[in-house]
PDB file of C-alpha atoms in Angstrom:
ATOM      1  CA  MET A 227      28.960 -17.568  47.264  1.00  0.00           C
ATOM      2  CA  LEU A 228      29.104 -14.552  45.221  1.00  0.00           C
ATOM      3  CA  ILE A 229      30.278 -11.188  47.219  1.00  0.00           C
ATOM      4  CA  THR A 230      30.023  -7.316  46.029  1.00  0.00           C
ATOM      5  CA  ARG A 231      32.183  -4.819  47.058  1.00  0.00           C
ATOM      6  CA  ARG A 232      30.651  -0.693  46.304  1.00  0.00           C
ATOM      7  CA  ALA A 233      33.075   2.126  45.300  1.00  0.00           C
ATOM      8  CA  GLU A 234      32.502   5.662  44.164  1.00  0.00           C
ATOM      9  CA  PHE A 235      33.676   8.184  42.124  1.00  0.00           C
ATOM     10  CA  SER A 236      32.652  11.162  40.285  1.00  0.00           C
ATOM     11  CA  ALA A 237      34.709  11.966  36.711  1.00  0.00           C
ATOM     12  CA  SER A 238      34.021  14.116  33.594  1.00  0.00           C
ATOM     13  CA  HIS A 239      33.978  12.352  30.248  1.00  0.00           C
ATOM     14  CA  ILE A 240      32.952  13.707  26.712  1.00  0.00           C
ATOM     15  CA  CYS A 241      31.850  10.746  24.580  1.00  0.00           C
ATOM     16  CA  ALA A 242      33.387  11.197  21.148  1.00  0.00           C
ATOM     17  CA  VAL A 243      35.258   9.790  18.851  1.00  0.00           C
ATOM     18  CA  PRO A 244      39.037  11.084  17.963  1.00  0.00           C
ATOM     19  CA  GLY A 245      38.598  12.729  14.038  1.00  0.00           C
ATOM     20  CA  PHE A 246      34.842  12.680  13.665  1.00  0.00           C
ATOM     21  CA  SER A 247      33.216  15.937  13.633  1.00  0.00           C
ATOM     22  CA  PRO A 248      30.748  17.688  16.245  1.00  0.00           C
ATOM     23  CA  GLU A 249      27.933  16.895  14.847  1.00  0.00           C
ATOM     24  CA  GLU A 250      28.826  13.404  14.210  1.00  0.00           C
ATOM     25  CA  ASN A 251      29.271  13.109  17.263  1.00  0.00           C
ATOM     26  CA  PHE A 252      26.370  14.586  18.635  1.00  0.00           C
ATOM     27  CA  ALA A 253      23.836  12.153  15.837  1.00  0.00           C
ATOM     28  CA  ILE A 254      25.836   9.206  17.994  1.00  0.00           C
ATOM     29  CA  TYR A 255      26.406   9.675  21.188  1.00  0.00           C
ATOM     30  CA  GLY A 256      23.704  12.794  21.927  1.00  0.00           C
ATOM     31  CA  ASP A 257      24.958  15.548  24.833  1.00  0.00           C
ATOM     32  CA  GLU A 258      27.016  13.150  26.398  1.00  0.00           C
ATOM     33  CA  ALA A 259      29.148  14.455  23.447  1.00  0.00           C
ATOM     34  CA  SER A 260      28.568  17.956  24.579  1.00  0.00           C
ATOM     35  CA  PRO A 261      32.507  19.093  23.763  1.00  0.00           C
ATOM     36  CA  ASN A 262      33.351  20.594  27.131  1.00  0.00           C
ATOM     37  CA  GLY A 263      32.420  17.366  29.207  1.00  0.00           C
ATOM     38  CA  HIS A 264      30.210  17.113  32.128  1.00  0.00           C
ATOM     39  CA  GLY A 265      30.274  14.500  34.395  1.00  0.00           C
ATOM     40  CA  HIS A 266      28.570  11.550  36.638  1.00  0.00           C
ATOM     41  CA  ASN A 267      28.462  10.506  39.875  1.00  0.00           C
ATOM     42  CA  TYR A 268      29.973   7.046  38.905  1.00  0.00           C
ATOM     43  CA  VAL A 269      28.909   3.647  41.592  1.00  0.00           C
ATOM     44  CA  LEU A 270      31.231   0.534  40.634  1.00  0.00           C
ATOM     45  CA  GLU A 271      30.154  -2.754  41.992  1.00  0.00           C
ATOM     46  CA  VAL A 272      32.806  -5.379  41.810  1.00  0.00           C
ATOM     47  CA  VAL A 273      31.252  -8.599  42.064  1.00  0.00           C
ATOM     48  CA  LEU A 274      33.488 -11.838  43.383  1.00  0.00           C
ATOM     49  CA  ASP A 275      32.766 -15.570  43.424  1.00  0.00           C
ATOM     50  CA  GLY A 276      34.933 -17.647  45.756  1.00  0.00           C
ATOM     51  CA  THR A 277      34.256 -20.435  48.396  1.00  0.00           C
ATOM     52  CA  PRO A 278      34.646 -19.021  52.292  1.00  0.00           C
ATOM     53  CA  ASP A 279      37.721 -20.304  53.307  1.00  0.00           C
ATOM     54  CA  PRO A 280      37.248 -22.491  56.263  1.00  0.00           C
ATOM     55  CA  ARG A 281      39.518 -21.157  59.105  1.00  0.00           C
ATOM     56  CA  THR A 282      38.489 -17.469  58.554  1.00  0.00           C
ATOM     57  CA  GLY A 283      35.131 -17.585  57.644  1.00  0.00           C
ATOM     58  CA  MET A 284      35.931 -14.981  54.442  1.00  0.00           C
ATOM     59  CA  ILE A 285      36.048 -15.181  50.536  1.00  0.00           C
ATOM     60  CA  ILE A 286      38.502 -12.432  50.384  1.00  0.00           C
ATOM     61  CA  ASP A 287      39.728 -10.033  53.033  1.00  0.00           C
ATOM     62  CA  LEU A 288      37.120  -7.387  51.837  1.00  0.00           C
ATOM     63  CA  LYS A 289      39.661  -4.725  53.342  1.00  0.00           C
ATOM     64  CA  ASN A 290      41.522  -5.658  50.761  1.00  0.00           C
ATOM     65  CA  VAL A 291      39.450  -5.081  48.466  1.00  0.00           C
ATOM     66  CA  LYS A 292      38.576  -2.039  49.050  1.00  0.00           C
ATOM     67  CA  GLU A 293      42.435  -1.242  49.050  1.00  0.00           C
ATOM     68  CA  ILE A 294      42.489  -2.303  45.039  1.00  0.00           C
ATOM     69  CA  LEU A 295      39.691  -0.904  43.525  1.00  0.00           C
ATOM     70  CA  GLU A 296      41.258   2.467  45.568  1.00  0.00           C
ATOM     71  CA  GLU A 297      44.043   2.068  43.936  1.00  0.00           C
ATOM     72  CA  GLU A 298      42.908   0.215  41.091  1.00  0.00           C
ATOM     73  CA  VAL A 299      40.016   2.484  40.174  1.00  0.00           C
ATOM     74  CA  VAL A 300      38.692   5.794  42.869  1.00  0.00           C
ATOM     75  CA  LYS A 301      42.774   7.381  43.299  1.00  0.00           C
ATOM     76  CA  PRO A 302      43.117   7.628  38.733  1.00  0.00           C
ATOM     77  CA  PHE A 303      39.151   8.751  37.904  1.00  0.00           C
ATOM     78  CA  ASP A 304      37.718  10.236  41.135  1.00  0.00           C
ATOM     79  CA  HIS A 305      37.329  13.527  40.401  1.00  0.00           C
ATOM     80  CA  ARG A 306      39.195  13.775  36.869  1.00  0.00           C
ATOM     81  CA  HIS A 307      38.120  14.431  33.417  1.00  0.00           C
ATOM     82  CA  LEU A 308      38.796  10.991  32.014  1.00  0.00           C
ATOM     83  CA  ASN A 309      39.768  11.837  28.537  1.00  0.00           C
ATOM     84  CA  HIS A 310      42.370  14.206  29.687  1.00  0.00           C
ATOM     85  CA  GLU A 311      43.534  12.504  32.810  1.00  0.00           C
ATOM     86  CA  VAL A 312      43.270   8.988  31.979  1.00  0.00           C
ATOM     87  CA  ASP A 313      45.732   8.347  29.632  1.00  0.00           C
ATOM     88  CA  ALA A 314      43.411   4.877  27.557  1.00  0.00           C
ATOM     89  CA  PHE A 315      40.643   7.469  27.307  1.00  0.00           C
ATOM     90  CA  LYS A 316      43.061   9.545  24.886  1.00  0.00           C
ATOM     91  CA  THR A 317      42.241   7.472  21.892  1.00  0.00           C
ATOM     92  CA  VAL A 318      39.444   4.551  23.505  1.00  0.00           C
ATOM     93  CA  VAL A 319      36.157   6.555  23.998  1.00  0.00           C
ATOM     94  CA  PRO A 320      34.709   6.739  27.572  1.00  0.00           C
ATOM     95  CA  THR A 321      31.756   5.399  27.424  1.00  0.00           C
ATOM     96  CA  PRO A 322      30.531   3.263  30.400  1.00  0.00           C
ATOM     97  CA  GLU A 323      31.350   0.112  28.573  1.00  0.00           C
ATOM     98  CA  ASN A 324      34.510   0.877  28.087  1.00  0.00           C
ATOM     99  CA  ILE A 325      35.064   1.886  31.324  1.00  0.00           C
ATOM    100  CA  ALA A 326      34.158  -1.014  32.705  1.00  0.00           C
ATOM    101  CA  ILE A 327      36.139  -3.537  30.170  1.00  0.00           C
ATOM    102  CA  TYR A 328      39.084  -0.998  31.087  1.00  0.00           C
ATOM    103  CA  ILE A 329      38.553  -1.059  34.815  1.00  0.00           C
ATOM    104  CA  TRP A 330      38.044  -5.146  34.265  1.00  0.00           C
ATOM    105  CA  ASP A 331      41.412  -4.983  32.834  1.00  0.00           C
ATOM    106  CA  ARG A 332      42.848  -3.333  35.977  1.00  0.00           C
ATOM    107  CA  LEU A 333      41.103  -5.126  38.540  1.00  0.00           C
ATOM    108  CA  LYS A 334      41.938  -9.148  37.037  1.00  0.00           C
ATOM    109  CA  PRO A 335      45.291  -9.663  37.488  1.00  0.00           C
ATOM    110  CA  HIS A 336      44.612  -8.369  41.289  1.00  0.00           C
ATOM    111  CA  PHE A 337      42.333 -11.419  41.909  1.00  0.00           C
ATOM    112  CA  GLU A 338      44.253 -14.056  40.490  1.00  0.00           C
ATOM    113  CA  GLY A 339      45.969 -16.744  42.304  1.00  0.00           C
ATOM    114  CA  THR A 340      43.792 -15.647  45.286  1.00  0.00           C
ATOM    115  CA  ASN A 341      40.067 -17.630  46.696  1.00  0.00           C
ATOM    116  CA  ALA A 342      38.683 -14.964  44.367  1.00  0.00           C
ATOM    117  CA  LYS A 343      37.515 -14.954  41.310  1.00  0.00           C
ATOM    118  CA  LEU A 344      36.320 -11.931  39.859  1.00  0.00           C
ATOM    119  CA  ALA A 345      33.112 -12.598  38.386  1.00  0.00           C
ATOM    120  CA  LEU A 346      31.338  -9.068  36.819  1.00  0.00           C
ATOM    121  CA  VAL A 347      31.933  -5.464  37.105  1.00  0.00           C
ATOM    122  CA  ARG A 348      28.928  -3.763  36.785  1.00  0.00           C
ATOM    123  CA  LEU A 349      29.434   0.506  36.400  1.00  0.00           C
ATOM    124  CA  ARG A 350      26.093   2.610  36.973  1.00  0.00           C
ATOM    125  CA  GLU A 351      26.644   6.303  34.903  1.00  0.00           C
ATOM    126  CA  THR A 352      23.008   7.369  35.915  1.00  0.00           C
ATOM    127  CA  ASP A 353      20.331   5.724  38.191  1.00  0.00           C
ATOM    128  CA  ASP A 354      18.510   5.344  34.573  1.00  0.00           C
ATOM    129  CA  LEU A 355      21.731   3.639  32.817  1.00  0.00           C
ATOM    130  CA  TYR A 356      24.863   0.837  33.646  1.00  0.00           C
ATOM    131  CA  VAL A 357      26.508  -2.104  32.054  1.00  0.00           C
ATOM    132  CA  GLU A 358      27.684  -5.395  33.103  1.00  0.00           C
ATOM    133  CA  TYR A 359      30.934  -6.754  32.148  1.00  0.00           C
ATOM    134  CA  ASP A 360      32.378  -9.818  32.539  1.00  0.00           C
ATOM    135  CA  GLY A 361      35.284 -10.579  30.603  1.00  0.00           C
ATOM    136  CA  THR A 362      33.744 -11.583  27.142  1.00  0.00           C
ATOM    137  CA  LEU A 363      32.723  -9.277  24.930  1.00  0.00           C
ATOM    138  CA  ILE A 364      29.932 -11.099  23.447  1.00  0.00           C
TER     139      ILE A 364
ATOM    140  CA  MET B 175      28.575 -10.911  28.464  1.00  0.00           C
ATOM    141  CA  ILE B 176      28.768  -7.454  28.283  1.00  0.00           C
ATOM    142  CA  ARG B 177      25.479  -5.956  28.981  1.00  0.00           C
ATOM    143  CA  LEU B 178      23.897  -2.745  29.250  1.00  0.00           C
ATOM    144  CA  THR B 179      20.572  -1.820  31.438  1.00  0.00           C
ATOM    145  CA  ARG B 180      18.671   0.957  30.735  1.00  0.00           C
ATOM    146  CA  ARG B 181      15.833   2.280  33.513  1.00  0.00           C
ATOM    147  CA  TYR B 182      12.383   3.612  31.890  1.00  0.00           C
ATOM    148  CA  LEU B 183       9.687   5.313  34.803  1.00  0.00           C
ATOM    149  CA  PHE B 184       5.848   5.521  34.628  1.00  0.00           C
ATOM    150  CA  ALA B 185       3.398   5.622  36.066  1.00  0.00           C
ATOM    151  CA  ALA B 186      -0.126   4.122  35.734  1.00  0.00           C
ATOM    152  CA  SER B 187      -2.741   2.787  37.693  1.00  0.00           C
ATOM    153  CA  HIS B 188      -4.826  -1.261  37.156  1.00  0.00           C
ATOM    154  CA  ARG B 189      -7.452  -2.873  39.109  1.00  0.00           C
ATOM    155  CA  LEU B 190      -7.153  -6.598  39.722  1.00  0.00           C
ATOM    156  CA  HIS B 191     -11.113  -7.879  39.069  1.00  0.00           C
ATOM    157  CA  ILE B 192     -12.034 -10.636  36.799  1.00  0.00           C
ATOM    158  CA  PRO B 193     -15.589  -9.429  35.452  1.00  0.00           C
ATOM    159  CA  SER B 194     -17.439 -12.772  35.350  1.00  0.00           C
ATOM    160  CA  LEU B 195     -16.764 -12.857  39.523  1.00  0.00           C
ATOM    161  CA  SER B 196     -18.378 -10.880  42.265  1.00  0.00           C
ATOM    162  CA  GLN B 197     -16.592  -7.857  43.723  1.00  0.00           C
ATOM    163  CA  LYS B 198     -16.906 -10.106  47.155  1.00  0.00           C
ATOM    164  CA  GLU B 199     -15.303 -13.375  45.074  1.00  0.00           C
ATOM    165  CA  ASN B 200     -12.730 -10.863  43.293  1.00  0.00           C
ATOM    166  CA  MET B 201     -11.550  -9.409  46.323  1.00  0.00           C
ATOM    167  CA  ASP B 202     -11.555 -13.020  47.985  1.00  0.00           C
ATOM    168  CA  LEU B 203      -8.782 -13.380  44.980  1.00  0.00           C
ATOM    169  CA  PHE B 204      -7.348 -10.164  44.772  1.00  0.00           C
ATOM    170  CA  GLY B 205      -7.637  -8.009  48.102  1.00  0.00           C
ATOM    171  CA  LYS B 206      -7.161  -4.965  48.363  1.00  0.00           C
ATOM    172  CA  CYS B 207      -5.836  -5.170  44.827  1.00  0.00           C
ATOM    173  CA  ALA B 208      -9.787  -5.552  43.763  1.00  0.00           C
ATOM    174  CA  ASN B 209     -10.696  -1.980  45.181  1.00  0.00           C
ATOM    175  CA  PRO B 210     -13.748  -0.960  42.934  1.00  0.00           C
ATOM    176  CA  TYR B 211     -11.667   2.439  41.336  1.00  0.00           C
ATOM    177  CA  GLY B 212      -8.264   1.000  40.917  1.00  0.00           C
ATOM    178  CA  HIS B 213      -4.909   2.302  42.199  1.00  0.00           C
ATOM    179  CA  GLY B 214      -1.452   3.606  41.358  1.00  0.00           C
ATOM    180  CA  HIS B 215       2.003   2.392  40.937  1.00  0.00           C
ATOM    181  CA  ASN B 216       5.298   4.023  40.532  1.00  0.00           C
ATOM    182  CA  PHE B 217       6.268   1.511  37.944  1.00  0.00           C
ATOM    183  CA  ALA B 218       9.991   1.137  36.446  1.00  0.00           C
ATOM    184  CA  VAL B 219      11.037  -1.028  33.688  1.00  0.00           C
ATOM    185  CA  GLU B 220      15.299  -2.006  33.389  1.00  0.00           C
ATOM    186  CA  VAL B 221      15.033  -3.185  29.466  1.00  0.00           C
ATOM    187  CA  SER B 222      18.964  -5.393  29.173  1.00  0.00           C
ATOM    188  CA  VAL B 223      20.393  -6.136  25.771  1.00  0.00           C
ATOM    189  CA  LYS B 224      23.658  -7.919  25.270  1.00  0.00           C
ATOM    190  CA  GLY B 225      26.771  -6.731  22.953  1.00  0.00           C
ATOM    191  CA  PRO B 226      28.863  -7.436  20.788  1.00  0.00           C
ATOM    192  CA  LEU B 227      30.845  -4.198  21.605  1.00  0.00           C
ATOM    193  CA  ASP B 228      30.828  -2.141  18.660  1.00  0.00           C
ATOM    194  CA  PRO B 229      34.530  -1.332  19.115  1.00  0.00           C
ATOM    195  CA  LYS B 230      34.718   1.900  17.060  1.00  0.00           C
ATOM    196  CA  LEU B 231      31.890   3.657  19.332  1.00  0.00           C
ATOM    197  CA  GLY B 232      32.346   1.943  22.541  1.00  0.00           C
ATOM    198  CA  ARG B 233      28.862   0.961  23.005  1.00  0.00           C
ATOM    199  CA  VAL B 234      26.355  -2.346  22.896  1.00  0.00           C
ATOM    200  CA  VAL B 235      23.388  -0.228  21.272  1.00  0.00           C
ATOM    201  CA  ASP B 236      22.846   3.455  19.641  1.00  0.00           C
ATOM    202  CA  LEU B 237      20.226   4.668  23.446  1.00  0.00           C
ATOM    203  CA  ALA B 238      19.271   7.270  21.652  1.00  0.00           C
ATOM    204  CA  ALA B 239      17.231   4.613  19.274  1.00  0.00           C
ATOM    205  CA  LEU B 240      16.565   1.844  22.228  1.00  0.00           C
ATOM    206  CA  ASP B 241      15.258   4.852  24.048  1.00  0.00           C
ATOM    207  CA  HIS B 242      12.668   5.815  21.697  1.00  0.00           C
ATOM    208  CA  LEU B 243      11.755   2.137  20.648  1.00  0.00           C
ATOM    209  CA  VAL B 244      11.284   1.548  24.217  1.00  0.00           C
ATOM    210  CA  ASP B 245       9.294   4.832  24.900  1.00  0.00           C
ATOM    211  CA  ALA B 246       7.015   4.440  22.036  1.00  0.00           C
ATOM    212  CA  ALA B 247       5.967   0.543  22.338  1.00  0.00           C
ATOM    213  CA  ILE B 248       5.882   1.055  25.834  1.00  0.00           C
ATOM    214  CA  ILE B 249       6.276   4.240  28.120  1.00  0.00           C
ATOM    215  CA  GLN B 250       4.303   6.561  26.147  1.00  0.00           C
ATOM    216  CA  PRO B 251       1.294   4.477  25.465  1.00  0.00           C
ATOM    217  CA  MET B 252       1.223   3.557  29.547  1.00  0.00           C
ATOM    218  CA  ASN B 253       2.592   6.568  31.279  1.00  0.00           C
ATOM    219  CA  ARG B 254      -0.242   8.399  33.236  1.00  0.00           C
ATOM    220  CA  ARG B 255      -2.806   6.226  31.948  1.00  0.00           C
ATOM    221  CA  ASP B 256      -5.138   3.330  33.532  1.00  0.00           C
ATOM    222  CA  LEU B 257      -4.332   0.247  32.372  1.00  0.00           C
ATOM    223  CA  ASN B 258      -7.260  -1.746  32.150  1.00  0.00           C
ATOM    224  CA  LYS B 259      -9.273   1.094  30.308  1.00  0.00           C
ATOM    225  CA  ASP B 260      -6.131   2.729  28.162  1.00  0.00           C
ATOM    226  CA  ILE B 261      -4.773  -0.459  26.883  1.00  0.00           C
ATOM    227  CA  PRO B 262      -6.766  -2.125  24.667  1.00  0.00           C
ATOM    228  CA  GLU B 263      -4.498  -5.909  25.830  1.00  0.00           C
ATOM    229  CA  PHE B 264      -6.293  -5.624  28.810  1.00  0.00           C
ATOM    230  CA  ALA B 265      -9.984  -4.257  27.687  1.00  0.00           C
ATOM    231  CA  LYS B 266     -11.689  -7.816  28.042  1.00  0.00           C
ATOM    232  CA  GLU B 267     -10.464 -10.564  30.130  1.00  0.00           C
ATOM    233  CA  LEU B 268      -7.007 -10.376  30.524  1.00  0.00           C
ATOM    234  CA  VAL B 269      -6.043  -8.911  34.220  1.00  0.00           C
ATOM    235  CA  PRO B 270      -3.087  -6.148  34.425  1.00  0.00           C
ATOM    236  CA  THR B 271      -1.444  -8.083  37.587  1.00  0.00           C
ATOM    237  CA  THR B 272       2.350  -6.942  36.867  1.00  0.00           C
ATOM    238  CA  GLU B 273       3.155 -10.950  35.135  1.00  0.00           C
ATOM    239  CA  ASN B 274       0.532  -9.746  32.600  1.00  0.00           C
ATOM    240  CA  LEU B 275       1.841  -6.469  32.180  1.00  0.00           C
ATOM    241  CA  MET B 276       5.291  -7.884  31.312  1.00  0.00           C
ATOM    242  CA  ALA B 277       3.798 -10.487  28.739  1.00  0.00           C
ATOM    243  CA  VAL B 278       2.039  -7.100  26.928  1.00  0.00           C
ATOM    244  CA  MET B 279       5.164  -5.788  26.981  1.00  0.00           C
ATOM    245  CA  MET B 280       7.104  -8.439  26.033  1.00  0.00           C
ATOM    246  CA  ASP B 281       4.692  -8.913  22.834  1.00  0.00           C
ATOM    247  CA  ARG B 282       4.936  -4.850  22.322  1.00  0.00           C
ATOM    248  CA  LEU B 283       8.555  -4.956  22.208  1.00  0.00           C
ATOM    249  CA  LYS B 284       9.155  -8.078  20.232  1.00  0.00           C
ATOM    250  CA  SER B 285       7.111  -6.886  17.577  1.00  0.00           C
ATOM    251  CA  VAL B 286       9.295  -3.790  16.758  1.00  0.00           C
ATOM    252  CA  TRP B 287      12.507  -4.529  17.387  1.00  0.00           C
ATOM    253  CA  PRO B 288      14.927  -4.029  15.090  1.00  0.00           C
ATOM    254  CA  ASN B 289      17.142  -6.956  13.429  1.00  0.00           C
ATOM    255  CA  ASN B 290      19.992  -5.187  13.544  1.00  0.00           C
ATOM    256  CA  PHE B 291      19.752  -4.194  17.159  1.00  0.00           C
ATOM    257  CA  PRO B 292      21.711  -6.093  20.238  1.00  0.00           C
ATOM    258  CA  HIS B 293      19.734  -9.269  21.554  1.00  0.00           C
ATOM    259  CA  LEU B 294      17.178  -7.859  24.167  1.00  0.00           C
ATOM    260  CA  ASP B 295      18.557 -10.470  27.039  1.00  0.00           C
ATOM    261  CA  ARG B 296      16.015  -8.777  30.198  1.00  0.00           C
ATOM    262  CA  VAL B 297      13.174  -7.303  31.308  1.00  0.00           C
ATOM    263  CA  ARG B 298      12.389  -6.396  34.470  1.00  0.00           C
ATOM    264  CA  ILE B 299       9.423  -4.440  36.103  1.00  0.00           C
ATOM    265  CA  TYR B 300       9.646  -2.866  39.598  1.00  0.00           C
ATOM    266  CA  GLU B 301       5.769  -2.691  40.534  1.00  0.00           C
ATOM    267  CA  THR B 302       6.488  -0.726  43.882  1.00  0.00           C
ATOM    268  CA  ARG B 303       9.850  -1.136  45.663  1.00  0.00           C
ATOM    269  CA  LYS B 304       8.960  -4.355  47.006  1.00  0.00           C
ATOM    270  CA  ASN B 305       7.809  -6.349  43.947  1.00  0.00           C
ATOM    271  CA  THR B 306      10.013  -6.832  41.177  1.00  0.00           C
ATOM    272  CA  PHE B 307       9.205  -8.880  37.778  1.00  0.00           C
ATOM    273  CA  GLU B 308      11.825 -10.029  35.479  1.00  0.00           C
ATOM    274  CA  ILE B 309      12.054 -12.514  32.081  1.00  0.00           C
ATOM    275  CA  GLN B 310      15.748 -13.546  31.577  1.00  0.00           C
ATOM    276  CA  ASN B 311      17.481 -15.193  28.755  1.00  0.00           C
ATOM    277  CA  ILE B 312      15.113 -13.838  26.512  1.00  0.00           C
TER     278      ILE B 312
END
């Protein structure tokens, strides 16, 4: 059975490869490369896969999932500038693809050895764009 | 799997009817969708492409190129149009159900899909908020 927990954060970012000229970055990322940054209301959906515990009837206590998302994603990202305030994105471009991968990597250890396996993260950058990642890059 | 999904919106009208049948037979078959002057929907199309991720740029697809391709192939030609009268594929026998619209869109996308583009993994059409059509693992 799959269960999905949603979390939201608002953050700013710039999509630009360090060392590339502003023109080169604009050619690649368009307005997402705007040099002073811009923001999105990101929506994160975390999908967990497991079998309900016969006694509690739960795959995992969603309260715990909420706390994990709060610690690993919302606190470090919400109302922050990702390039300037999240160390990983000082060198890695904070595209939605890379943000989804980074979130996956932060969340994964929390579910190891538990009844709930991390199955997918879905990161919505706008209503018109989302990225899904399940731990494999192919 | 790393997959990016982009949503595109268009508005169009259509009428479901088979020209060789009487209006009564069409009404029996298609109900109000066969009303003689047609009717419209706000359609949304989701196009999903699958990795690999370009590690340097942090993305699975050139978004501007994808937008341009989808817009030119299916959105611009269909937006604010009547599918029966304005779309050549529906000019004769083919009834513009959303299933058939999916087939037309798939043909159009495949015929212009560049070899160097990531794999087209899923197309989903929202006809209304209640009716969704999709093809996966294309």
